[in-house]
mmCIF file of N, CA and C in Angstrom:
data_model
loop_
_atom_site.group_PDB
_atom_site.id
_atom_site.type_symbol
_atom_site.label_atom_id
_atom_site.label_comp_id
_atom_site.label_asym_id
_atom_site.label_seq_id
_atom_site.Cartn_x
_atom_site.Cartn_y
_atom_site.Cartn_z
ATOM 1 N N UNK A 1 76.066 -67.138 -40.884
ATOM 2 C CA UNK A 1 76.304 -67.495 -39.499
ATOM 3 C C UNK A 1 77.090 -68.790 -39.449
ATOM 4 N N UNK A 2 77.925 -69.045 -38.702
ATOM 5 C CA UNK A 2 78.575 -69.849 -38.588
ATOM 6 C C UNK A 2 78.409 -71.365 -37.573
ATOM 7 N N UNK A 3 78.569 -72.351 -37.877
ATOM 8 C CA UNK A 3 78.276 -73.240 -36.873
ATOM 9 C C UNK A 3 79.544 -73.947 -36.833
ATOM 10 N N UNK A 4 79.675 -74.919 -35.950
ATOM 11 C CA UNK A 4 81.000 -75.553 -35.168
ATOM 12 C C UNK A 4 81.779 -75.724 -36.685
ATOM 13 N N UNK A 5 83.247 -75.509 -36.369
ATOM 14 C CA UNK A 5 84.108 -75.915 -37.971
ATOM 15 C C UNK A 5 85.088 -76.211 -37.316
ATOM 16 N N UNK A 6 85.867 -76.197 -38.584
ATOM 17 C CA UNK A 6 87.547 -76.961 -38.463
ATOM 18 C C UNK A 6 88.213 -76.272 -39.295
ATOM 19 N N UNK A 7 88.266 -74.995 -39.847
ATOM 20 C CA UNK A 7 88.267 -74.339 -40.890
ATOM 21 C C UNK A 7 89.781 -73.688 -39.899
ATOM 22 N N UNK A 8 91.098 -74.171 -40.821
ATOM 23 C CA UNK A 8 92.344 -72.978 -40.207
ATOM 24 C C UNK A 8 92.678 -72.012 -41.102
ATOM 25 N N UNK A 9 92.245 -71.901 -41.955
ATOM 26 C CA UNK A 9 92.771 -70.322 -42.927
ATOM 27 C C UNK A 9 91.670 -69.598 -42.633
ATOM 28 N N UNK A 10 92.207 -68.236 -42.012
ATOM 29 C CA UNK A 10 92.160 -67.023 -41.611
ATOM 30 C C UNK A 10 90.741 -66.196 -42.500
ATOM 31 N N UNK A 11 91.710 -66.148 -43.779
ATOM 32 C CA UNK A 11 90.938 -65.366 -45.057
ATOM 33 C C UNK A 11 89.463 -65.824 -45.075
ATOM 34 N N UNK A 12 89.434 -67.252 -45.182
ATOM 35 C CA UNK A 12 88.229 -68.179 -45.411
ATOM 36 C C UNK A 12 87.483 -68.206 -44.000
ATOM 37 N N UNK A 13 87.904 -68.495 -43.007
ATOM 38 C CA UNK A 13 87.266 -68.407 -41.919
ATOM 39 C C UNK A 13 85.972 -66.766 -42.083
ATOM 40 N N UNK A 14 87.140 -65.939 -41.790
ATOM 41 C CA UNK A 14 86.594 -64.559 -42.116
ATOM 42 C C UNK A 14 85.335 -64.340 -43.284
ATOM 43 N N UNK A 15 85.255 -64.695 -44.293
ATOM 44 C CA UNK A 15 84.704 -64.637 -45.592
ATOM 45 C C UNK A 15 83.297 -65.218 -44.870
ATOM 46 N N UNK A 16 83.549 -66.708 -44.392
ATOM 47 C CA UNK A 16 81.949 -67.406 -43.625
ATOM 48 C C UNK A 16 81.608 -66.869 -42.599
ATOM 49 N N UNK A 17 82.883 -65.928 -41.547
ATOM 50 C CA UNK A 17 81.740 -65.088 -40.424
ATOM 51 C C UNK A 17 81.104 -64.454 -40.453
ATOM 52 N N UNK A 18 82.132 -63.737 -42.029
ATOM 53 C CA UNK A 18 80.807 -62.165 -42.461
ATOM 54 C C UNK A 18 79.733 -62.593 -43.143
ATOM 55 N N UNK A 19 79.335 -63.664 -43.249
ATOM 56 C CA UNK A 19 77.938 -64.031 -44.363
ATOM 57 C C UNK A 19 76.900 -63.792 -43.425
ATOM 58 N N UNK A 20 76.259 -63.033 -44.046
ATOM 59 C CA UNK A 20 74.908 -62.803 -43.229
ATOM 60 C C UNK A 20 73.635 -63.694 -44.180
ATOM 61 N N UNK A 21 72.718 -63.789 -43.786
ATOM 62 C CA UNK A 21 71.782 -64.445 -43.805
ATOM 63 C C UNK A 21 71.444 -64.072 -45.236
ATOM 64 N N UNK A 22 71.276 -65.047 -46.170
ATOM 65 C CA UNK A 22 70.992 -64.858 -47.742
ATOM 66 C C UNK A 22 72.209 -64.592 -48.724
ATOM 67 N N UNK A 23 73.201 -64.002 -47.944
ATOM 68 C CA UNK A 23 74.476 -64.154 -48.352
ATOM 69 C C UNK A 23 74.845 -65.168 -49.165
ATOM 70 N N UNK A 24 75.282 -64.760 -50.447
ATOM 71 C CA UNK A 24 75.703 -66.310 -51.492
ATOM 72 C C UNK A 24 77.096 -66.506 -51.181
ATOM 73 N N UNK A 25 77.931 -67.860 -50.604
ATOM 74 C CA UNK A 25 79.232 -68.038 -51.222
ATOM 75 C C UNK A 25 79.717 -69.628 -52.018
ATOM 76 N N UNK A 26 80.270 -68.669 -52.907
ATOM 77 C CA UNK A 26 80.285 -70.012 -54.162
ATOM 78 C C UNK A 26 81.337 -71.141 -53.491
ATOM 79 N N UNK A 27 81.746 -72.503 -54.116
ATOM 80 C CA UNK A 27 82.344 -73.285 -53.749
ATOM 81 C C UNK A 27 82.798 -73.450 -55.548
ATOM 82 N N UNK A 28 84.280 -73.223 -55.961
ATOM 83 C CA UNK A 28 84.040 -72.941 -57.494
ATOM 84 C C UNK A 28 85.370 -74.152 -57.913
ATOM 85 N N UNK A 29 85.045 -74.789 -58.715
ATOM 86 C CA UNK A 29 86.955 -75.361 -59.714
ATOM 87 C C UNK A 29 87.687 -73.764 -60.088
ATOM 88 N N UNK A 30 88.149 -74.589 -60.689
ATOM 89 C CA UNK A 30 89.255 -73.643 -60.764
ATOM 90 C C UNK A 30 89.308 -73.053 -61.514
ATOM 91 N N UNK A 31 88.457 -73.736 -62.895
ATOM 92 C CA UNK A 31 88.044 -72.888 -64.002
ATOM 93 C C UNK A 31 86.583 -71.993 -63.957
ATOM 94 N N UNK A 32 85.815 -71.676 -62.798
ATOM 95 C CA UNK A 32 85.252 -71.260 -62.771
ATOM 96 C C UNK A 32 85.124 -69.579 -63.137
ATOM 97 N N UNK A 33 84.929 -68.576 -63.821
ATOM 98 C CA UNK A 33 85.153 -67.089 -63.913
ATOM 99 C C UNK A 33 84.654 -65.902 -62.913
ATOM 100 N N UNK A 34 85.109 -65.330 -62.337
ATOM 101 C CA UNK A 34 85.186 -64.736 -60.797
ATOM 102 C C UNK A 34 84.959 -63.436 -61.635
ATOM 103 N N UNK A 35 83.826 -62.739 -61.291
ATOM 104 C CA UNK A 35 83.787 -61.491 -61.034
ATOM 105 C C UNK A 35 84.791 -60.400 -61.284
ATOM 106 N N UNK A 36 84.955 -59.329 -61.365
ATOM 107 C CA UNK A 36 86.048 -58.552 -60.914
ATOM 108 C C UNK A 36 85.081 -58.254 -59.831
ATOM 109 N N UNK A 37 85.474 -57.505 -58.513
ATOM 110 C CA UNK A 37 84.965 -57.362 -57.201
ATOM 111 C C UNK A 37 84.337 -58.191 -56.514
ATOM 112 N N UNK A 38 84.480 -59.253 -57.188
ATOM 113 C CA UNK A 38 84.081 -60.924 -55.944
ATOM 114 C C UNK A 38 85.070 -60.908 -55.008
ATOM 115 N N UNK A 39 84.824 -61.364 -53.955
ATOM 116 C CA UNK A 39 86.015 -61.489 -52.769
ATOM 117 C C UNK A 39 86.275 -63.522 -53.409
ATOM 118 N N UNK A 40 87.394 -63.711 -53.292
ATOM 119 C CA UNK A 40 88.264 -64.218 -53.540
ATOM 120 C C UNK A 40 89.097 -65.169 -52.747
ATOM 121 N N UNK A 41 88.895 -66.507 -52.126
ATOM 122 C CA UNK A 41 89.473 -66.889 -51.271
ATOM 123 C C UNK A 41 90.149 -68.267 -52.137
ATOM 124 N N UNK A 42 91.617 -67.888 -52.465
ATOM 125 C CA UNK A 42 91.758 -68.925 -53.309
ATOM 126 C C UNK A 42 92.930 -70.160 -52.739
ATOM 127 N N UNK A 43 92.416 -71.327 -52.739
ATOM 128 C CA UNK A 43 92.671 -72.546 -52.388
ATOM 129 C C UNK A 43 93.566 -73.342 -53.053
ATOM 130 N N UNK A 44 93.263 -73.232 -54.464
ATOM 131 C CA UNK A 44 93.623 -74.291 -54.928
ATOM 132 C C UNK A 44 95.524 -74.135 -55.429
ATOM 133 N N UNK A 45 96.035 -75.602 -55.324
ATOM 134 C CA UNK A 45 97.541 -75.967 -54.626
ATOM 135 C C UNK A 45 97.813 -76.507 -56.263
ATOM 136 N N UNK A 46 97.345 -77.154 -56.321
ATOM 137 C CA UNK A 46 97.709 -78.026 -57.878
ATOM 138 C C UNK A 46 96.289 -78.817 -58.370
ATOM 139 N N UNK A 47 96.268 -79.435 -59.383
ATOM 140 C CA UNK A 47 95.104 -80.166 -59.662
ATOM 141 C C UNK A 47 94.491 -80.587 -59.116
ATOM 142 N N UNK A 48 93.682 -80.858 -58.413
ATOM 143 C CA UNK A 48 92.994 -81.382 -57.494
ATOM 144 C C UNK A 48 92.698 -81.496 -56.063
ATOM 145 N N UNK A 49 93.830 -80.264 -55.840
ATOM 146 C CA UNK A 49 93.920 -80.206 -54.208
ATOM 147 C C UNK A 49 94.155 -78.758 -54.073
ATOM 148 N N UNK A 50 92.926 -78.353 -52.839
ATOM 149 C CA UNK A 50 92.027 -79.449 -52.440
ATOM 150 C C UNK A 50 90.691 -79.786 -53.515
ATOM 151 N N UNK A 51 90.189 -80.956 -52.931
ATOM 152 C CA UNK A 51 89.167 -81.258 -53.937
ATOM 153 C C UNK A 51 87.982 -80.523 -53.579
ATOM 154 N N UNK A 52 86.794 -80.234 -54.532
ATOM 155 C CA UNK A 52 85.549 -79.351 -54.398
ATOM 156 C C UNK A 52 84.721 -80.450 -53.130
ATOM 157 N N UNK A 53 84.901 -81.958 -53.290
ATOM 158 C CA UNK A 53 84.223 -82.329 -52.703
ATOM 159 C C UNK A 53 84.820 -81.896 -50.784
ATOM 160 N N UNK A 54 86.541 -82.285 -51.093
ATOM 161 C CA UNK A 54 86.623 -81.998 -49.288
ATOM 162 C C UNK A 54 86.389 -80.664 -48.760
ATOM 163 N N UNK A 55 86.656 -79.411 -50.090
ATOM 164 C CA UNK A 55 86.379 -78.201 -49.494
ATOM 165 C C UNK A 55 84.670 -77.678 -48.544
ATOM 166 N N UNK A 56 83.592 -78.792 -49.813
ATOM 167 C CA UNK A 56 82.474 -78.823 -49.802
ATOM 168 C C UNK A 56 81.801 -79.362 -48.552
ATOM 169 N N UNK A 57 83.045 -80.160 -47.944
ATOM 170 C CA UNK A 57 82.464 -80.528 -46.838
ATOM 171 C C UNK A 57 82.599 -80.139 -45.496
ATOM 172 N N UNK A 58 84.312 -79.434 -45.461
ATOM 173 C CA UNK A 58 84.661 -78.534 -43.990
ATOM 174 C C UNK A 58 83.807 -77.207 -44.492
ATOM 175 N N UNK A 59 83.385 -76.854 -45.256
ATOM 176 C CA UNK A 59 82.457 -75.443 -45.057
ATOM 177 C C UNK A 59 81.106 -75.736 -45.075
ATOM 178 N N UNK A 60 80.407 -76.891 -45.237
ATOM 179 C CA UNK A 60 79.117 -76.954 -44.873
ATOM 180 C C UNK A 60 79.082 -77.392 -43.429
ATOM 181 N N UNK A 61 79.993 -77.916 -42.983
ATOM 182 C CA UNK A 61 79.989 -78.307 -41.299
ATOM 183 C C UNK A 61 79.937 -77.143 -40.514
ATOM 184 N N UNK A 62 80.888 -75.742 -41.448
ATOM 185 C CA UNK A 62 80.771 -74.642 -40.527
ATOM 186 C C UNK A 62 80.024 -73.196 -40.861
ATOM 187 N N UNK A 63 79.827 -73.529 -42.278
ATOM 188 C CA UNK A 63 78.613 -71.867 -42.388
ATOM 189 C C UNK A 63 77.304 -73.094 -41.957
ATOM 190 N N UNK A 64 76.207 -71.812 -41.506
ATOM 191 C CA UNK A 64 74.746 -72.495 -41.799
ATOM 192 C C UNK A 64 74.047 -72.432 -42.831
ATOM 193 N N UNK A 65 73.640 -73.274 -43.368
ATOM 194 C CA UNK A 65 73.038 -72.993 -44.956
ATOM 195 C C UNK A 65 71.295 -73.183 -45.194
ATOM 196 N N UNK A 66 70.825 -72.296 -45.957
ATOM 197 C CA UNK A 66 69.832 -72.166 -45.733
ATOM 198 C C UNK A 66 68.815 -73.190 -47.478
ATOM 199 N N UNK A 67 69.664 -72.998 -48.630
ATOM 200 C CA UNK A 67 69.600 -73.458 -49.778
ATOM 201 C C UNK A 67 71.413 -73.504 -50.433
ATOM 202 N N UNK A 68 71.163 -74.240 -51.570
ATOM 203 C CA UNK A 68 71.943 -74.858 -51.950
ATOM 204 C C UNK A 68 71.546 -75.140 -54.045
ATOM 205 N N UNK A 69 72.455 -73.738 -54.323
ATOM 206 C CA UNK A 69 72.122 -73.901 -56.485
ATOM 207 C C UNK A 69 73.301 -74.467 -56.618
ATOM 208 N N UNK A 70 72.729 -75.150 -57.572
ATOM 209 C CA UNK A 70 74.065 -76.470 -58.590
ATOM 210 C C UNK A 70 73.402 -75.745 -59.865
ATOM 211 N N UNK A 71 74.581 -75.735 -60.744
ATOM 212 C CA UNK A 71 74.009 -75.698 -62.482
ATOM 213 C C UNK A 71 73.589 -77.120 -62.843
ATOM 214 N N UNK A 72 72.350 -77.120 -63.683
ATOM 215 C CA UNK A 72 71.837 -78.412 -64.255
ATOM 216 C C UNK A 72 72.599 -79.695 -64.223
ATOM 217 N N UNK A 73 74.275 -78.587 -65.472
ATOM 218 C CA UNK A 73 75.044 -79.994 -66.090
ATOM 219 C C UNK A 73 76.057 -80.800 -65.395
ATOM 220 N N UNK A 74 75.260 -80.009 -63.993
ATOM 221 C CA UNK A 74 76.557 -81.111 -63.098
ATOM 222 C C UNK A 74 75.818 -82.257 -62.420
ATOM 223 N N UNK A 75 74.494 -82.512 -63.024
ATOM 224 C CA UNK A 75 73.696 -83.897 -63.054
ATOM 225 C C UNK A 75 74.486 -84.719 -63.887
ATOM 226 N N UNK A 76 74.988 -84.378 -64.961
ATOM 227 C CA UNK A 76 75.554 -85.129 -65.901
ATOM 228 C C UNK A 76 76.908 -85.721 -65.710
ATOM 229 N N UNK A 77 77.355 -85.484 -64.276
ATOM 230 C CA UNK A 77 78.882 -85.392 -64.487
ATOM 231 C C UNK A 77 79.164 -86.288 -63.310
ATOM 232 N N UNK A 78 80.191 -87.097 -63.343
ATOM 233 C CA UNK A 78 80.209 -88.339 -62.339
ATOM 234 C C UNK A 78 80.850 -87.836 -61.113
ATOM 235 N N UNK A 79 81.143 -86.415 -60.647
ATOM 236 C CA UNK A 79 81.267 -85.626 -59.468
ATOM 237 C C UNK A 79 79.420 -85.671 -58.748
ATOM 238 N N UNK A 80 78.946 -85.654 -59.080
ATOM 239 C CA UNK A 80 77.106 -85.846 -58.828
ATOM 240 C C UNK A 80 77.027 -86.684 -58.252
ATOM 241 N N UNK A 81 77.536 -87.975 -58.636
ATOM 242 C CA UNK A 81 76.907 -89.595 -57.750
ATOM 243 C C UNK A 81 77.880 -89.149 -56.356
ATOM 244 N N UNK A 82 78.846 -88.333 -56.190
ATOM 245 C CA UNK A 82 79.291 -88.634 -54.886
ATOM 246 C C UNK A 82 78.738 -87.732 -54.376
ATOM 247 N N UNK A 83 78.585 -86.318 -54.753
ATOM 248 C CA UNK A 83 77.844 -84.935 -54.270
ATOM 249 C C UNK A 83 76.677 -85.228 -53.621
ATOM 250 N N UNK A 84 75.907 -86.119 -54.996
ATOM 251 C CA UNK A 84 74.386 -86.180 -54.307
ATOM 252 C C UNK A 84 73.827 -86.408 -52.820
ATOM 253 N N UNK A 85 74.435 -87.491 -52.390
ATOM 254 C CA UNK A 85 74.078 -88.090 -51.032
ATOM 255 C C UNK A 85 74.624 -86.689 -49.274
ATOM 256 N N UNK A 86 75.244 -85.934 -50.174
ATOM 257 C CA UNK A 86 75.693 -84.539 -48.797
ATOM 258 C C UNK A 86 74.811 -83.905 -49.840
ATOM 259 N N UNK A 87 73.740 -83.708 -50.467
ATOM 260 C CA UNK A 87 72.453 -82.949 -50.641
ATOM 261 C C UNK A 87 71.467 -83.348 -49.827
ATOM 262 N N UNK A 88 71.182 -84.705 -49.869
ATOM 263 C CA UNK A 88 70.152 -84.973 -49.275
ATOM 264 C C UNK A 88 69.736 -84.292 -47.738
ATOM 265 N N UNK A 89 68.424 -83.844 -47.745
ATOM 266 C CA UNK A 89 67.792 -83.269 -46.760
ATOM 267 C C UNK A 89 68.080 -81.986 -47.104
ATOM 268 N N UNK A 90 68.666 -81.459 -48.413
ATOM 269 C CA UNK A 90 68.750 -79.918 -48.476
ATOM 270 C C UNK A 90 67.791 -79.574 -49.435
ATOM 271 N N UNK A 91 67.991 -77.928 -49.054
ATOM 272 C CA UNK A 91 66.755 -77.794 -50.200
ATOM 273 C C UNK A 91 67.450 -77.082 -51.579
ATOM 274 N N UNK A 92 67.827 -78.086 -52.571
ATOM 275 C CA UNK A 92 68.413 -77.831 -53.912
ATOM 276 C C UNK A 92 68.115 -77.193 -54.778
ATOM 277 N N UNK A 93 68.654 -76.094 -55.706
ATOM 278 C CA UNK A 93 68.003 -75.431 -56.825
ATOM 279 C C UNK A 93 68.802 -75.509 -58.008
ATOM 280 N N UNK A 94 67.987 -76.386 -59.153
ATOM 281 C CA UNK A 94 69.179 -76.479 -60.672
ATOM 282 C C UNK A 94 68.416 -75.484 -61.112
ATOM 283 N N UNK A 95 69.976 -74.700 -61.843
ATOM 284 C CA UNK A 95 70.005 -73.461 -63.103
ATOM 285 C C UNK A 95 70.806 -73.764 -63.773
ATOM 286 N N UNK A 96 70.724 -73.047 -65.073
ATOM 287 C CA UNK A 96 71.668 -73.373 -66.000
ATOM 288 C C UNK A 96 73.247 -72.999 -65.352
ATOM 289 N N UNK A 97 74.189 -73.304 -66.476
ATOM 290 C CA UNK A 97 75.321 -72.936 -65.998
ATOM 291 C C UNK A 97 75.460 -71.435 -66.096
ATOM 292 N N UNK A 98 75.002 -70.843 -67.419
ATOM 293 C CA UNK A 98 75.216 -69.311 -67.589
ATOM 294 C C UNK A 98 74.116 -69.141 -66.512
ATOM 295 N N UNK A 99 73.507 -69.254 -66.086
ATOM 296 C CA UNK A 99 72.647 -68.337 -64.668
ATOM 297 C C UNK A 99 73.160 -68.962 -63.412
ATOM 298 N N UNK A 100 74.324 -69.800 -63.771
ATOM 299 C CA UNK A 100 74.870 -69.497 -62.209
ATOM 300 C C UNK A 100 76.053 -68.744 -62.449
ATOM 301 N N UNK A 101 76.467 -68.745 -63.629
ATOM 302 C CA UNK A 101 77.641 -67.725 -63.724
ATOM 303 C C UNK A 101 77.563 -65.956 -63.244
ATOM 304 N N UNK A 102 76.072 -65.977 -63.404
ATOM 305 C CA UNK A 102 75.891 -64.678 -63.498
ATOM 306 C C UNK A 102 75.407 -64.651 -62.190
ATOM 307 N N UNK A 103 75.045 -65.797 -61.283
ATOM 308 C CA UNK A 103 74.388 -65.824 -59.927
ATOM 309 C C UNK A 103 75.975 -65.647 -58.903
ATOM 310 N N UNK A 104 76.931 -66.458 -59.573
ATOM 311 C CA UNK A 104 78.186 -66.295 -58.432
ATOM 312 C C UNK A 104 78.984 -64.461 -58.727
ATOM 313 N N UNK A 105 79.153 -64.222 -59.646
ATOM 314 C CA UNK A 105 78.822 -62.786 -59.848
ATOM 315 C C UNK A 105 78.388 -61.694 -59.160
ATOM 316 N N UNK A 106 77.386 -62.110 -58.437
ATOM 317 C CA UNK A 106 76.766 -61.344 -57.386
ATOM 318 C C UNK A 106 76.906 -62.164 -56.066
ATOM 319 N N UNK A 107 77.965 -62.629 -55.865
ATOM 320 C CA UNK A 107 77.890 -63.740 -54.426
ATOM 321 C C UNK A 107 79.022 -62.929 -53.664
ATOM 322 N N UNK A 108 78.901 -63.155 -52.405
ATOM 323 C CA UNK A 108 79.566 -62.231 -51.548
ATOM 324 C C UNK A 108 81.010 -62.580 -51.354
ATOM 325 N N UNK A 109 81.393 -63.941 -51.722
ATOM 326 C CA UNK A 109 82.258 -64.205 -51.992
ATOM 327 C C UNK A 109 82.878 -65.836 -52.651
ATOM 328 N N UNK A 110 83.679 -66.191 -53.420
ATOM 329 C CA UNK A 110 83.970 -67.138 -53.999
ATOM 330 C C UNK A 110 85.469 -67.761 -53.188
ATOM 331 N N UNK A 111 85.118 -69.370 -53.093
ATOM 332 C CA UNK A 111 86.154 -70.359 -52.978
ATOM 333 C C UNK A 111 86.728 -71.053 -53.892
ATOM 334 N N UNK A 112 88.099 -70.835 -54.677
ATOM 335 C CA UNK A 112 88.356 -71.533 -55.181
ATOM 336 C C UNK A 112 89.305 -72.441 -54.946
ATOM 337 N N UNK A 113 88.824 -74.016 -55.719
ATOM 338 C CA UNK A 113 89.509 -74.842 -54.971
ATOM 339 C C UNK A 113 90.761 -75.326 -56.196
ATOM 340 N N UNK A 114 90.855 -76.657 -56.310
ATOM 341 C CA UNK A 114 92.436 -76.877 -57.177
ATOM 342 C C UNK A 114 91.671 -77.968 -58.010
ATOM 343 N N UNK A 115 90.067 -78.236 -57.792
ATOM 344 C CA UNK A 115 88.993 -78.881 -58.450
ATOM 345 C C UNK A 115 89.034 -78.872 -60.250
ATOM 346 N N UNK A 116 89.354 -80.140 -60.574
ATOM 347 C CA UNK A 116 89.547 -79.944 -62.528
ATOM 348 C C UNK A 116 88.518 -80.573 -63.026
ATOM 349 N N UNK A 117 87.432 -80.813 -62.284
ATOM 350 C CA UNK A 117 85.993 -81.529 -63.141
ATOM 351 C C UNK A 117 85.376 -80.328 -63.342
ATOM 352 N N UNK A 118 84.342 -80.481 -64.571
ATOM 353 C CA UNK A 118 83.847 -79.743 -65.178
ATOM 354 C C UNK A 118 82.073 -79.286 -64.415
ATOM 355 N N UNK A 119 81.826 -78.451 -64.448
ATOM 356 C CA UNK A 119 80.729 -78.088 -63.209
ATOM 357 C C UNK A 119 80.672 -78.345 -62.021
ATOM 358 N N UNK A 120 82.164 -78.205 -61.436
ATOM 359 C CA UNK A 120 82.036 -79.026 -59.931
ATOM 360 C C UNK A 120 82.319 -77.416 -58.795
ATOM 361 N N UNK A 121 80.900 -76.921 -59.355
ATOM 362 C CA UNK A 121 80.799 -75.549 -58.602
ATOM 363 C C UNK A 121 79.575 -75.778 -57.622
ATOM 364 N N UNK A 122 78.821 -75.239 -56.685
ATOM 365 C CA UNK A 122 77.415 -74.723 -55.722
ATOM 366 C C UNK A 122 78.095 -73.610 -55.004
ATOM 367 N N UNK A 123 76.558 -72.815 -55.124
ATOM 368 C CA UNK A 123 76.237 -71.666 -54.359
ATOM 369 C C UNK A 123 75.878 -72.167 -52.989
ATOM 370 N N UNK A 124 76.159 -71.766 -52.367
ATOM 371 C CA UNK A 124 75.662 -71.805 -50.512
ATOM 372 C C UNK A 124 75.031 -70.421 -50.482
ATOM 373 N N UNK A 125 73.325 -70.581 -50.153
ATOM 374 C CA UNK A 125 72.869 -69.063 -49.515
ATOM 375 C C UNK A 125 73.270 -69.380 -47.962
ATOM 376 N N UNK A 126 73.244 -68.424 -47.317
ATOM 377 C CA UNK A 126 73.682 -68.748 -45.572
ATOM 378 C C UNK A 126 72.374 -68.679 -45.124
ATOM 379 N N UNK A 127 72.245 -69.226 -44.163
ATOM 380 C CA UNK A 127 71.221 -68.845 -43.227
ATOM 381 C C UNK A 127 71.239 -68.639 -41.998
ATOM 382 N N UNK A 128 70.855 -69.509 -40.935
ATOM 383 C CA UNK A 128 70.664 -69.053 -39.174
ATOM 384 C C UNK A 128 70.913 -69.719 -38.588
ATOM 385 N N UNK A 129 71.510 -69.938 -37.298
ATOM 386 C CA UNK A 129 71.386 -70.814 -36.491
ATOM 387 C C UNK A 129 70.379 -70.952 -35.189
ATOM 388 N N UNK A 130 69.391 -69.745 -35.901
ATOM 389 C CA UNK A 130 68.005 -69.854 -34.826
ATOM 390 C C UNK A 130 67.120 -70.251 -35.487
#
């Protein structure tokens, strides 16, 4: 479900209206490995643009989110100290990296951005705006 955004590409807009409730969509770098039959909304321009963090932030303003998986090793990674603080008040789940590989896999659809840090992926489940 969607709440107020700023979101102007079409594809991507579309991708967060159809999320229904429990619906996974990934937020991925660029090296992240996509499915074959993942839907596919791809972003990224050149290295770093856009970044996981600005993508991370016009789509949490506009899907509703209900939880929020990070893989472990992106505790380790200095993309974290800025991530952390747009977690707070969510409800977070660490998995390894191979079980989120295999978790975005089954996600209804993937964003990729132009992101070159290493684990600078999260799952968004959707949720409600009731």
């Amino acid at each position: 479900m969607l709440q107020d955004g700023r979101i102007l590409n079409p594809r991507l807009l579309a991708m967060l209206a159809g999320a229904g409730h429990t619906d996974i969509i990934v937020i991925a770098d660029s090296g992240l490995p996509i499915a074959p039959g993942v839907e596919v909304v791809d972003l990224s321009l050149t290295p770093g643009v856009p970044s996981f963090l600005q993508t991370f932030d016009v789509v949490r303003e506009t899907l509703a989110v209900e939880r929020m998986i990070l893989a472990k090793e992106t505790e380790d990674q200095p993309l974290y100290r800025e991530l952390q603080p747009r977690l707070r008040a969510a409800n977070v789940e660490l998995i390894s990296h191979e079980e989120f590989k295999q978790l975005a896999a089954r996600a209804k659809g993937v964003i990729r951005t132009g992101e070159s840090t290493p684990y600078a992926n999260i799952a968004l489940v959707a949720g409600v705006t009731f």
